Short mmCIF file of C-alpha atoms and ligand atoms in Angstrom, two decimals:
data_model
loop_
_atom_site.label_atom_id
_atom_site.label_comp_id
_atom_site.label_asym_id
_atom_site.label_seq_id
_atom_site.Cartn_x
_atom_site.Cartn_y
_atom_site.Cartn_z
CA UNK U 1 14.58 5.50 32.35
CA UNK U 2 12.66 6.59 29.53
CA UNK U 3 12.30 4.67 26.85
CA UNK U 4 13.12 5.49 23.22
CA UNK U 5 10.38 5.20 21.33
CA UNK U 6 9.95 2.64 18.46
CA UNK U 7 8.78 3.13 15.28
CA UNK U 8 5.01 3.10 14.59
CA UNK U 9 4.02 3.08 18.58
CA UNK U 10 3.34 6.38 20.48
CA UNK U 11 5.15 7.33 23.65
CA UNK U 12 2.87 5.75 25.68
CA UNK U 13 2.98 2.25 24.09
CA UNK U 14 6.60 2.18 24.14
CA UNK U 15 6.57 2.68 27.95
CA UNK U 16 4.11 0.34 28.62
CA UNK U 17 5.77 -2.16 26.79
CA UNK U 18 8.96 -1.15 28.26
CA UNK U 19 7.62 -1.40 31.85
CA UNK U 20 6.60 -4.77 30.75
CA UNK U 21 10.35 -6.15 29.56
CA UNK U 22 11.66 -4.52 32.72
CA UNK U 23 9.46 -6.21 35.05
CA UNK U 24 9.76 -9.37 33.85
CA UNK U 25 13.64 -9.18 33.66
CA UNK U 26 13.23 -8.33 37.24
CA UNK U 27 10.33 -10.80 38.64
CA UNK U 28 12.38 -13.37 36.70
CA UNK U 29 13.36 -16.40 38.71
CA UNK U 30 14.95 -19.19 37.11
CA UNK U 31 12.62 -22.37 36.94
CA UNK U 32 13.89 -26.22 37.08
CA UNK U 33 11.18 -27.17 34.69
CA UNK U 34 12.55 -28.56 31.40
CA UNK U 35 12.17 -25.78 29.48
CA UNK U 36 9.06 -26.19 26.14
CA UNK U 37 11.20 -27.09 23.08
CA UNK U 38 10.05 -25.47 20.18
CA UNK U 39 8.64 -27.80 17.43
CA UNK U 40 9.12 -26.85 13.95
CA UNK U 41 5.87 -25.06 13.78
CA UNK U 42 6.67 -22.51 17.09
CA UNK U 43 10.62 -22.17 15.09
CA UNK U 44 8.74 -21.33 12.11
CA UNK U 45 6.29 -18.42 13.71
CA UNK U 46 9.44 -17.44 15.67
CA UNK U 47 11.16 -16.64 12.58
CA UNK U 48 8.62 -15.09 10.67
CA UNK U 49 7.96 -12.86 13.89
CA UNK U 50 12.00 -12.20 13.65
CA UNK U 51 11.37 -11.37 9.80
CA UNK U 52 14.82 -13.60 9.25
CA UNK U 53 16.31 -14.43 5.98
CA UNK U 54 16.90 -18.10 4.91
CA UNK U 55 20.38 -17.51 6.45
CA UNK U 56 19.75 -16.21 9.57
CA UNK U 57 16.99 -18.38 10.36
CA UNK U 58 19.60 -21.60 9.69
CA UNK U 59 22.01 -20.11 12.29
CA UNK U 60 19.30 -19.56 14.68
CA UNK U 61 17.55 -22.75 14.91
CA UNK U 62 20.85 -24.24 14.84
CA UNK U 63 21.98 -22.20 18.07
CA UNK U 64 18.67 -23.53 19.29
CA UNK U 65 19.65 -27.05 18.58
CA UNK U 66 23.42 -26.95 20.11
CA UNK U 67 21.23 -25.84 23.02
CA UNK U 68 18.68 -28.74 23.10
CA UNK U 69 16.17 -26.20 22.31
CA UNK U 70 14.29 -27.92 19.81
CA UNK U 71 12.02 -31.10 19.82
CA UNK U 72 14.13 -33.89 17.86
CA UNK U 73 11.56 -33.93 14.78
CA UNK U 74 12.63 -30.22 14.02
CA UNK U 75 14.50 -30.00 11.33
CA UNK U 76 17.48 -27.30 10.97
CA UNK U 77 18.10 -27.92 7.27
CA UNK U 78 14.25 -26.91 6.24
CA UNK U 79 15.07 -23.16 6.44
CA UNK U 80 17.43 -23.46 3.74
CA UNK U 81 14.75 -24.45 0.73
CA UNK U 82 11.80 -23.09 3.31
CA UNK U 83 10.49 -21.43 -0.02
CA UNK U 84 10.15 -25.57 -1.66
CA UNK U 85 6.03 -25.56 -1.23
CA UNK U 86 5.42 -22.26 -2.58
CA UNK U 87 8.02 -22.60 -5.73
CA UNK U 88 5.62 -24.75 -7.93
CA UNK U 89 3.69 -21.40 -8.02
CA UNK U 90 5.98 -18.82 -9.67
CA UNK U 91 7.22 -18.77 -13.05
CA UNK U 92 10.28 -16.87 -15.04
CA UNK U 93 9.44 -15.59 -18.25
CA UNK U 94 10.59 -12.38 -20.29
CA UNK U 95 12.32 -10.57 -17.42
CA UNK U 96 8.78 -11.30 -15.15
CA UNK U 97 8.89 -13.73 -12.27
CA UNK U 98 5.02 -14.06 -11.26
CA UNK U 99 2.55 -16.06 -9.69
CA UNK U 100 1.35 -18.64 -12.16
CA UNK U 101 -1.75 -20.46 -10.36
CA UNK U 102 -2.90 -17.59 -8.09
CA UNK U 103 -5.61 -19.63 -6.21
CA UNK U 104 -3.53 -22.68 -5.99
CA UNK U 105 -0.79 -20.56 -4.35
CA UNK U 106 -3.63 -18.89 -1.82
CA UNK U 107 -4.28 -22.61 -0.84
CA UNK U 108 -0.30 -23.35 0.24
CA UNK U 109 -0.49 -20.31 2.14
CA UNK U 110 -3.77 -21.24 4.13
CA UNK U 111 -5.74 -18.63 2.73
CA UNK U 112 -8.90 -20.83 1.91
CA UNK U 113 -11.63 -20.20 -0.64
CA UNK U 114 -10.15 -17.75 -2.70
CA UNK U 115 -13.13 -15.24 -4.40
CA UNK U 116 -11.04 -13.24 -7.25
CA UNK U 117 -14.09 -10.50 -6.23
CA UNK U 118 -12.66 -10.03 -2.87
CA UNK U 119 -9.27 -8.52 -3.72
CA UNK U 120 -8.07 -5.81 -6.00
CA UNK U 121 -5.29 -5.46 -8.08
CA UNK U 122 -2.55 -2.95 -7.36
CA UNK U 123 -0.25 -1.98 -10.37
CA UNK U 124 3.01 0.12 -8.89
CA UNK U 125 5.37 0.90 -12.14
CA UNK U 126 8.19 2.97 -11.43
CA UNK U 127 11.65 3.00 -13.83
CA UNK U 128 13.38 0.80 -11.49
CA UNK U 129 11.16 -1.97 -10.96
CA UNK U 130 7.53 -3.37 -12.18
CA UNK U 131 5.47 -4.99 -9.30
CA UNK U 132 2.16 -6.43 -9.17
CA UNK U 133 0.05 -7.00 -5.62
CA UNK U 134 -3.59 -8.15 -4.63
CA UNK U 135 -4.94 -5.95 -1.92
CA UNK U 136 -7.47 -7.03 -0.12
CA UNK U 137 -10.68 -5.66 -0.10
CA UNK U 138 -11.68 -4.19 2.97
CA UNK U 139 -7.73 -4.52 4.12
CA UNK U 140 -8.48 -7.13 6.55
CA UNK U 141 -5.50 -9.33 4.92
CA UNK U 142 -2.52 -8.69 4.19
CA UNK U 143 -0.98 -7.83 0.40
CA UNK U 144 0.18 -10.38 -1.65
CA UNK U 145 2.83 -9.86 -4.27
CA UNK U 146 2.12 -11.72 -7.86
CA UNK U 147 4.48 -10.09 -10.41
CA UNK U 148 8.02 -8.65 -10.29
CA UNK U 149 10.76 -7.33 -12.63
CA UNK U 150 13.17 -4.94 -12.71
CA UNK U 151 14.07 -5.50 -16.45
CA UNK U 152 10.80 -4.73 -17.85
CA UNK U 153 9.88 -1.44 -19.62
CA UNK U 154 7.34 0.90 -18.49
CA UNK U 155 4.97 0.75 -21.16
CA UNK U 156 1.81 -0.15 -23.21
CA UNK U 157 3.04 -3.51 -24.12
CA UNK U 158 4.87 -4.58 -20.97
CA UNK U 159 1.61 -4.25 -19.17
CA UNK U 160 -0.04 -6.33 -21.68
CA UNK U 161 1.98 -8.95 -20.84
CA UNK U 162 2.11 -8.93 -17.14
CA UNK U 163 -1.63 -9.11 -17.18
CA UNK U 164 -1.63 -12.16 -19.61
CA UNK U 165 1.22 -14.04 -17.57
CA UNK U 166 -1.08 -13.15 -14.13
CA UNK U 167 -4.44 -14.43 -15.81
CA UNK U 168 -6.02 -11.29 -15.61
CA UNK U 169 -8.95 -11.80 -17.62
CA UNK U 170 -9.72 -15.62 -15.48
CA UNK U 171 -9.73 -13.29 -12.40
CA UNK U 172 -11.06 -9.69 -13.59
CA UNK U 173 -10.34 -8.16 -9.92
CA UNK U 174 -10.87 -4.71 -9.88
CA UNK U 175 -8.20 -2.28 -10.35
CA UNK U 176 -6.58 0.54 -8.40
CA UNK U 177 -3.81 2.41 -10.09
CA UNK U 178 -2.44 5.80 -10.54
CA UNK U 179 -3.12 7.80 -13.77
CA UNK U 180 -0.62 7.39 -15.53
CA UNK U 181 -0.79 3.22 -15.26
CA UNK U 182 -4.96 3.84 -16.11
CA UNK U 183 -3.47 5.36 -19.30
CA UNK U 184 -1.57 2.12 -19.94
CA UNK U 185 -4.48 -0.11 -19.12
CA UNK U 186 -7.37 1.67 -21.34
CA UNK U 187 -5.05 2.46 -24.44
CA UNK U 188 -4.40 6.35 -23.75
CA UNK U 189 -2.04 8.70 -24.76
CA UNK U 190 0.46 9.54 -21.51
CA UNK U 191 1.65 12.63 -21.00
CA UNK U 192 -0.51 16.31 -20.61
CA UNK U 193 -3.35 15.70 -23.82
CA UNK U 194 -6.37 17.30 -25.05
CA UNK U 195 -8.80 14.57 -24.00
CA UNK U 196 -7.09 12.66 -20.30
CA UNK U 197 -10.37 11.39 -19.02
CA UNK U 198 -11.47 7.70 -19.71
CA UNK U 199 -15.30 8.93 -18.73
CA UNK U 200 -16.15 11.94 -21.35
CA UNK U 201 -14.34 14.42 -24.07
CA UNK U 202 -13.71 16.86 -21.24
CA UNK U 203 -10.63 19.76 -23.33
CA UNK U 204 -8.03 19.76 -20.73
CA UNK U 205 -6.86 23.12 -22.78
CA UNK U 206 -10.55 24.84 -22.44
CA UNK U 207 -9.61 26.82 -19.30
CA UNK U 208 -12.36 29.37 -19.35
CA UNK U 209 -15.05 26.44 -19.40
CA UNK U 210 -13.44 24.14 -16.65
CA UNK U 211 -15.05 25.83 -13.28
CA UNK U 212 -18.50 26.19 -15.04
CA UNK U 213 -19.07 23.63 -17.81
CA UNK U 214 -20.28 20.14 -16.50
CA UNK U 215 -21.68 18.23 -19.46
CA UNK U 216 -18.87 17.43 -21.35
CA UNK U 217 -20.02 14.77 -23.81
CA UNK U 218 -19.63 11.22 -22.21
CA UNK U 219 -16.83 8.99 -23.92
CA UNK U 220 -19.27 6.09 -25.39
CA UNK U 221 -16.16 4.28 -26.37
CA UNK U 222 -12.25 3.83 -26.19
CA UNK U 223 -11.25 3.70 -29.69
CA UNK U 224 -7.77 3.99 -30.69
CA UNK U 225 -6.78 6.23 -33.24
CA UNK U 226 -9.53 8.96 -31.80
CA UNK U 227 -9.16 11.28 -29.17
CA UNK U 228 -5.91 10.72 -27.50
CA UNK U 229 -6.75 6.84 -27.78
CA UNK U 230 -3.95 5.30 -29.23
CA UNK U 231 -3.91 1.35 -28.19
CA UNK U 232 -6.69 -1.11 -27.53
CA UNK U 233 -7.82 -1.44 -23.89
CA UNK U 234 -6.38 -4.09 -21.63
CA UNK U 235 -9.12 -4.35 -19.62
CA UNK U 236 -12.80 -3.46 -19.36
CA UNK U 237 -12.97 0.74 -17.89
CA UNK U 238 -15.29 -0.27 -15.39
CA UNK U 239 -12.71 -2.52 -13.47
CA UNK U 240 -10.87 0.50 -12.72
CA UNK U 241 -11.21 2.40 -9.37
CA UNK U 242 -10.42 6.23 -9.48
CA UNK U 243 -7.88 6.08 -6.34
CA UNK U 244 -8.64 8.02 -3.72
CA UNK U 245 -4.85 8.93 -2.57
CA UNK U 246 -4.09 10.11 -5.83
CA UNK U 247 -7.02 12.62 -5.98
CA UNK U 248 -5.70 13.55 -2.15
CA UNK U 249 -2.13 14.30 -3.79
CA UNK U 250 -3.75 15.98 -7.07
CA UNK U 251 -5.81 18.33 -4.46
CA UNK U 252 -2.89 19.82 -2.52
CA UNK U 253 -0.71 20.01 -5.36
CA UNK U 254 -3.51 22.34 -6.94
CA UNK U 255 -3.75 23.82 -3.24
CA UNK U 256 -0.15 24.90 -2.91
CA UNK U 257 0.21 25.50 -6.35
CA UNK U 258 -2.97 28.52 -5.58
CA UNK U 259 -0.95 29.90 -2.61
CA UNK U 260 1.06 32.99 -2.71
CA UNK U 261 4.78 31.86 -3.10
CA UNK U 262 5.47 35.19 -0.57
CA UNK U 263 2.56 34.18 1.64
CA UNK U 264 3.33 32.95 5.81
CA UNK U 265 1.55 29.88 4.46
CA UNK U 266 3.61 28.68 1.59
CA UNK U 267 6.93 29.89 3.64
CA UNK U 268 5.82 27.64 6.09
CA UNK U 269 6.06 24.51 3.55
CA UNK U 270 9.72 24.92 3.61
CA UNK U 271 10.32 25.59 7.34
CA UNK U 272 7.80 22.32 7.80
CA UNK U 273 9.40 20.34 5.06
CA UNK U 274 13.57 21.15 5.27
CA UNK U 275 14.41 18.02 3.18
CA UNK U 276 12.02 18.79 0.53
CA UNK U 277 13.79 20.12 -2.31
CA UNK U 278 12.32 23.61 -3.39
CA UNK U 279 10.83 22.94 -6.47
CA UNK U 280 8.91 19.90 -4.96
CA UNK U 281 7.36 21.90 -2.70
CA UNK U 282 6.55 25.02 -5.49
CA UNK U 283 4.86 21.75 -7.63
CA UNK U 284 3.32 20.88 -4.57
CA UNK U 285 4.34 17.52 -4.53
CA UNK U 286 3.73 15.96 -1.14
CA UNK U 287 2.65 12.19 -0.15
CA UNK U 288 0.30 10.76 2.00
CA UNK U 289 2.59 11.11 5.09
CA UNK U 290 3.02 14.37 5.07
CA UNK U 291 -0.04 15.59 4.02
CA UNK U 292 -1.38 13.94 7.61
CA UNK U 293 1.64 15.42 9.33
CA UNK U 294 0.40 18.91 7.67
CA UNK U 295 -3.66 18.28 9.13
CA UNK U 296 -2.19 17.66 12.31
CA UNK U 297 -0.37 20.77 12.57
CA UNK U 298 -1.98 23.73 13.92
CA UNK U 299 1.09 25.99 13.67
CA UNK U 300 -0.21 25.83 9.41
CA UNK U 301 -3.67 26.76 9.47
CA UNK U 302 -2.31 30.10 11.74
CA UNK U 303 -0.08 31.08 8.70
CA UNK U 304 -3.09 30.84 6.17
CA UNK U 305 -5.21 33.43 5.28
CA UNK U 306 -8.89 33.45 5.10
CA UNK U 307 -9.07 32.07 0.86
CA UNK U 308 -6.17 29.32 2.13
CA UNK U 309 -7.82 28.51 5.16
CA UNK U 310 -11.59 28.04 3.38
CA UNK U 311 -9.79 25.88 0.52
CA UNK U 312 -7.30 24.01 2.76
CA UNK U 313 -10.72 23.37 5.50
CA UNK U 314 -12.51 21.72 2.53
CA UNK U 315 -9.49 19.77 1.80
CA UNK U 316 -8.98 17.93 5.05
CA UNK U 317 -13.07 17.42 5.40
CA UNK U 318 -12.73 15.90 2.36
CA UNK U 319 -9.57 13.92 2.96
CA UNK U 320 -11.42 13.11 6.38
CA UNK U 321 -15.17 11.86 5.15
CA UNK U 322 -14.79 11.45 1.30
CA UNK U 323 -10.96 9.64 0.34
CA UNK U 324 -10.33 8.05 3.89
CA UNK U 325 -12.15 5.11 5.44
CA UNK U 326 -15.35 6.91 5.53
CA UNK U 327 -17.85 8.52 2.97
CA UNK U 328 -20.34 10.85 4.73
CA UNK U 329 -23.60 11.26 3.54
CA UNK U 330 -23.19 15.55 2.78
CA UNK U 331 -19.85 14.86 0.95
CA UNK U 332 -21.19 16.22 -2.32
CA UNK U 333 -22.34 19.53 -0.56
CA UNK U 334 -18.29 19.54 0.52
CA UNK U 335 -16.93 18.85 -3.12
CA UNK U 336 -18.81 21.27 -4.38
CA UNK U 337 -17.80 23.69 -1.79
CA UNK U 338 -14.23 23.20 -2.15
CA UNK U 339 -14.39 23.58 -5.85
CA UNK U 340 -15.65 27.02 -5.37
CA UNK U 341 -12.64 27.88 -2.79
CA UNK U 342 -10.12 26.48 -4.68
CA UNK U 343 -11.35 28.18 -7.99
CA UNK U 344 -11.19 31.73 -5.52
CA UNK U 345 -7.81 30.75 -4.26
CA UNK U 346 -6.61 30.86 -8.24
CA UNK U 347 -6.40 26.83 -8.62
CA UNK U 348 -6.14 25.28 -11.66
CA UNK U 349 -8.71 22.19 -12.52
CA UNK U 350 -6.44 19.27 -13.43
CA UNK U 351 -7.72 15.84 -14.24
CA UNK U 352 -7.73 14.86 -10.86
CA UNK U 353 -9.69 17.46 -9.61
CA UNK U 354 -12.13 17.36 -12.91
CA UNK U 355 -12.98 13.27 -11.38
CA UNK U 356 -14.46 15.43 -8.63
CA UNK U 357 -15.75 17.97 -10.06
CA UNK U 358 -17.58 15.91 -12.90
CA UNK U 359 -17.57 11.97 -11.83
CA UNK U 360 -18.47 12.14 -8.72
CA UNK U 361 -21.31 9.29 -8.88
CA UNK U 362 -18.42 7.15 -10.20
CA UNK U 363 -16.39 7.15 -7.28
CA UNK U 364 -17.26 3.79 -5.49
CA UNK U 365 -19.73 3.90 -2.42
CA UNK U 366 -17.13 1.30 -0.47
CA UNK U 367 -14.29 4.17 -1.45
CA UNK U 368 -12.84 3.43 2.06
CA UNK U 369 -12.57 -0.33 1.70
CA UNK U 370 -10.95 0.29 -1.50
CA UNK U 371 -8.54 3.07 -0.59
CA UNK U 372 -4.83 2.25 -1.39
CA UNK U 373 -3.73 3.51 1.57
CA UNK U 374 -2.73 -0.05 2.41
CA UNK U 375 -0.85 0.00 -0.95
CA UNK U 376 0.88 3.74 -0.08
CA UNK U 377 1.98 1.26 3.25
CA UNK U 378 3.04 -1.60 0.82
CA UNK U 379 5.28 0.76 -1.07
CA UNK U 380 7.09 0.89 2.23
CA UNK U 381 7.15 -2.85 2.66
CA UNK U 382 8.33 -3.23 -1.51
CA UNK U 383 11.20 -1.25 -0.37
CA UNK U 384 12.19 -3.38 2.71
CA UNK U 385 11.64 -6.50 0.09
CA UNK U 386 13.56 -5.24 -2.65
CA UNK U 387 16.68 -4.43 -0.04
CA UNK U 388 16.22 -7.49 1.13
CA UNK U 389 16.62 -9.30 -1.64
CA UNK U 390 19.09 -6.60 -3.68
CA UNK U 391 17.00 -6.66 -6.77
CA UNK U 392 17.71 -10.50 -7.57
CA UNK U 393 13.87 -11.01 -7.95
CA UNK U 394 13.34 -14.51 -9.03
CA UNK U 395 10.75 -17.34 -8.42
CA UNK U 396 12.71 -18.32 -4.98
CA UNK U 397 12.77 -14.66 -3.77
CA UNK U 398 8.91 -14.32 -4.65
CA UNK U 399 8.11 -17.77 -3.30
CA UNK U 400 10.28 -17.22 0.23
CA UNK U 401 8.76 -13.94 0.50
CA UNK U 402 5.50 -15.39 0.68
CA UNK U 403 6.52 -18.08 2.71
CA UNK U 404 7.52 -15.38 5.31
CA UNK U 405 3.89 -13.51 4.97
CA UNK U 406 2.08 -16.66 5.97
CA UNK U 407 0.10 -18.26 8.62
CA UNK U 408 1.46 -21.41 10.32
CA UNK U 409 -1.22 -24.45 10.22
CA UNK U 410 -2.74 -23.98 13.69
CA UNK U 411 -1.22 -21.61 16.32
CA UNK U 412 1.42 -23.63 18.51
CA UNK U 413 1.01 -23.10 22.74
CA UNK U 414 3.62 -20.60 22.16
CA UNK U 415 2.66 -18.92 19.40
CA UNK U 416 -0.70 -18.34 20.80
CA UNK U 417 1.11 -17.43 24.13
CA UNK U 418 3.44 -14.89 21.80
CA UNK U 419 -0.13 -13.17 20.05
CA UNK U 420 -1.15 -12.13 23.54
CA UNK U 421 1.87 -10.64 24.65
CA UNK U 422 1.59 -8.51 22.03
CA UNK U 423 -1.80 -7.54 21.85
CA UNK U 424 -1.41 -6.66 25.61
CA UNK U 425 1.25 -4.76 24.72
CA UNK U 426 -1.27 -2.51 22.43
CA UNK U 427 0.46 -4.02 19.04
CA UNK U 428 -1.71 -5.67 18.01
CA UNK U 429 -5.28 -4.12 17.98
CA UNK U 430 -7.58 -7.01 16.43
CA UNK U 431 -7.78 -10.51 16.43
CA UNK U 432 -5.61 -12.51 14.13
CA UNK U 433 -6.91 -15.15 12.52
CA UNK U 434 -5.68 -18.34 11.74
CA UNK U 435 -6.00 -18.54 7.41
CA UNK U 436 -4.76 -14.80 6.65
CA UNK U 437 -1.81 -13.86 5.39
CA UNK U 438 0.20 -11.90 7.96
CA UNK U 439 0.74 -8.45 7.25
CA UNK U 440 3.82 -7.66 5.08
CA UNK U 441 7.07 -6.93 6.69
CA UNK U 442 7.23 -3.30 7.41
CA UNK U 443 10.13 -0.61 7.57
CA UNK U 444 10.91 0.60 10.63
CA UNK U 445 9.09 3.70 9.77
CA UNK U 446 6.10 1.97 8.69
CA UNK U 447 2.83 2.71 10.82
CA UNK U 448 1.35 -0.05 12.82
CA UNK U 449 -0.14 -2.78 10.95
CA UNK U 450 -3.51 -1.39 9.55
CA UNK U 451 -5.33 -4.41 8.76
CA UNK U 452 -4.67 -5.86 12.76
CA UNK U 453 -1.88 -8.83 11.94
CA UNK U 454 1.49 -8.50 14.02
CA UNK U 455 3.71 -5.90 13.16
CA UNK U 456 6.55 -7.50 11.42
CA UNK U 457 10.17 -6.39 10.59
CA UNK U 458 12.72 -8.26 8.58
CA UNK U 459 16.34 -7.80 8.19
CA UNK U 460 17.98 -6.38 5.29
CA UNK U 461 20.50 -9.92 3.99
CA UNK U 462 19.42 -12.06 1.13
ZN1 LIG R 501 -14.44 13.37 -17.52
#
């Protein structure tokens, strides 16, 4: 029988670990050894494999109990205030609930000696919800979720605050946001203005200059009142990180946006993309996803011309040495190479493509460590959270929620026994270790866990 495949695993995997269930339905023979109780710490592991909710994990370990399951010490009634240790952490205050001792609440979860120089903050505003994570640099650990509302405003002073309730300025980690949240942080005017760049006075309205002139006078300072500043900064402009998926998404947009709308290759889009909705696709809109699904495809480059297929080459070298996990040593010969085909393809030079064109020296060397691909993932695992808990965000939701990203103590006989099941099984492709935070619970469409922890899924009840 073949196997259906599961999410995030490749045919092969899902065979292979299909094989595996099969044969040891079938070798199974039943054994008159007592069976190994699970202690609390094996239940716990269990669970947070399971991804259950307080609810669920009550009902199973008292199933396990009825059964004689569980050693006596284990206790049933834990899973209903499982969040109690981390609670002492999180605070409600002016529609925020948020982490209010950030290395103290590392600690509970294992995660020992804290550096505030090892993680980066990751700022997601959207106008349904607010939410504040530490990535970790590198992406060897998993994200961990500080600030949440879904009362707050998107704006100037609502980011103010979250940053004063979070301690920003006792940490000073180093930011990666989109534009429009940079615009927030350094005191900017939102919204298409003359001056958009925090580094120099580049005219976003002097067309006929943007493909030639490069030495825009540099912006000494922020000061509000002058050029599209219209708020003092939040935080210093060198703790901000141009992010590298948003260039990605600012290059095709200018990329499709350049193509003939009567062309094979911009047909294609739509044939490619059926749920898109027409004018997404004509703004060019695409995320990280799909732009992968579109490098992949070879069926695209064969509708391109020769200007589409020069600019789009550029584009995935760069995607593939500059704004992914590497940065190769020639990448500046390639920027400036794919400038020149996207200014023949008719592009035009938007802010995003302007960081390239004129900051280039300011885009970190460790751009790979930094890239918020793991936070593109973690917008995927925010969504599974905020189903889970149905938008009643409060200091128990944030506290459980960590609770269920953690490491137990010291890995139990069987929770060792359950890491090497799955690592043969090709889940899990590094070692875990014993004080990280597990990876985030993931969608079912989420790709395997980048940063090597177990891939976890969690149900959908409170
Ligand atoms: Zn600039």
């Amino acid at each position: 029988m073949s196997p259906e495949p599961q999410a995030g695993l490749s045919q092969e995997e899902a065979m292979d670990i299909e094989e595996k269930i099969e044969s040891s339905d079938s070798d199974f023979e039943y054994d008159l050894k007592a069976p190994e109780l699970f202690n609390q710490t094996d239940l716990n592991d269990f669970i947070r494999d399971l991804g259950l909710s307080k609810s669920a994990s009550e009902i199973l370990a008292s199933r396990l109990k009825e059964r004689n399951l569980v050693t006596k010490e284990t206790r049933i009634s834990y899973y209903r205030t499982r969040e109690r240790n981390h609670l002492k952490y999180f605070a409600e205050e002016d529609n925020f609930v948020f982490c209010k001792d950030i290395p103290g609440l590392m600690a509970a979860m294992r995660l020992k000696n804290y550096a505030s120089n090892e993680w980066r903050l990751f700022i997601d505003s959207s106008k349904r919800s607010l939410k504040c994570v530490l990535l970790h640099n590198g992406n060897k650990l998993g994200s961990l979720p500080i600030a949440h509302s879904t009362k707050a405003k998107e704006e100037y002073t609502t980011i103010a605050l979250i940053l004063d309730k979070i301690k920003y300025e006792e940490h000073k980690w180093l930011i990666c946001v989109d534009l429009k949240m940079v615009n927030f942080l350094l005191g900017q005017q939102g919204g298409y203005t003359k001056y958009p760049c925090f580094l120099c006075l580049w005219d976003s309205r002097a067309k006929s200059q943007h493909w030639t002139k490069r030495d825009w006078p540099p912006r000494v300072a922020l000061v509000p009142g002058e050029k599209n500043v219209i708020n003092p900064l939040l935080v210093s402009r060198n703790r901000i990180i141009l992010p590298p998926l948003h260039i990605k998404l600012g290059l095709i947009k200018q990329f499709v946006k350049g193509l003939d709308k009567s062309g094979n290759c911009f047909l294609f889009l739509s044939k490619k993309f059926p749920k898109l909705s027409a004018e997404k696709i004509k703004a060019g809109i695409f995320d990280g996803p799909q732009i992968r699904s579109l490098i992949k495809d070879p069926n695209f480059t064969d509708t391109m011309t020769k200007i589409d297929k020069k600019a789009w080459n550029e584009f995935v070298w760069l995607v593939h040495n500059f704004l992914g996990n590497k940065k190769s040593m020639d990448f500046s010969h390639h920027v400036e190479e794919l400038m020149c085909q996207f200014q023949k393809l008719g592009c035009n030079m938007s802010i995003k493509l302007h960081f390239l064109h004129n900051h280039l020296d300011y885009f970190p060397s460790n751009l790979g460590d930094l890239s918020e691909e793991q936070g593109e993932r973690f917008h995927q695992d925010l969504r599974t959270m905020e189903e889970r808990y149905q938008g009643h965000w409060n200091a128990h939701m944030m506290a459980d929620y960590c609770w269920s990203i953690q490491n137990s103590p010291q890995p139990s006989a069987s929770a060792r026994k359950s890491t090497k099941r799955k690592r043969s099984a090709g889940v899990v492709k590094k070692t875990t270790k014993n004080d990280v935070i597990s990876a985030a619970p993931t969608t079912p469409v989420a790709a395997p866990a980048q940063f090597g922890l177990p891939l976890r899924t969690h149900d959908s009840r409170p």
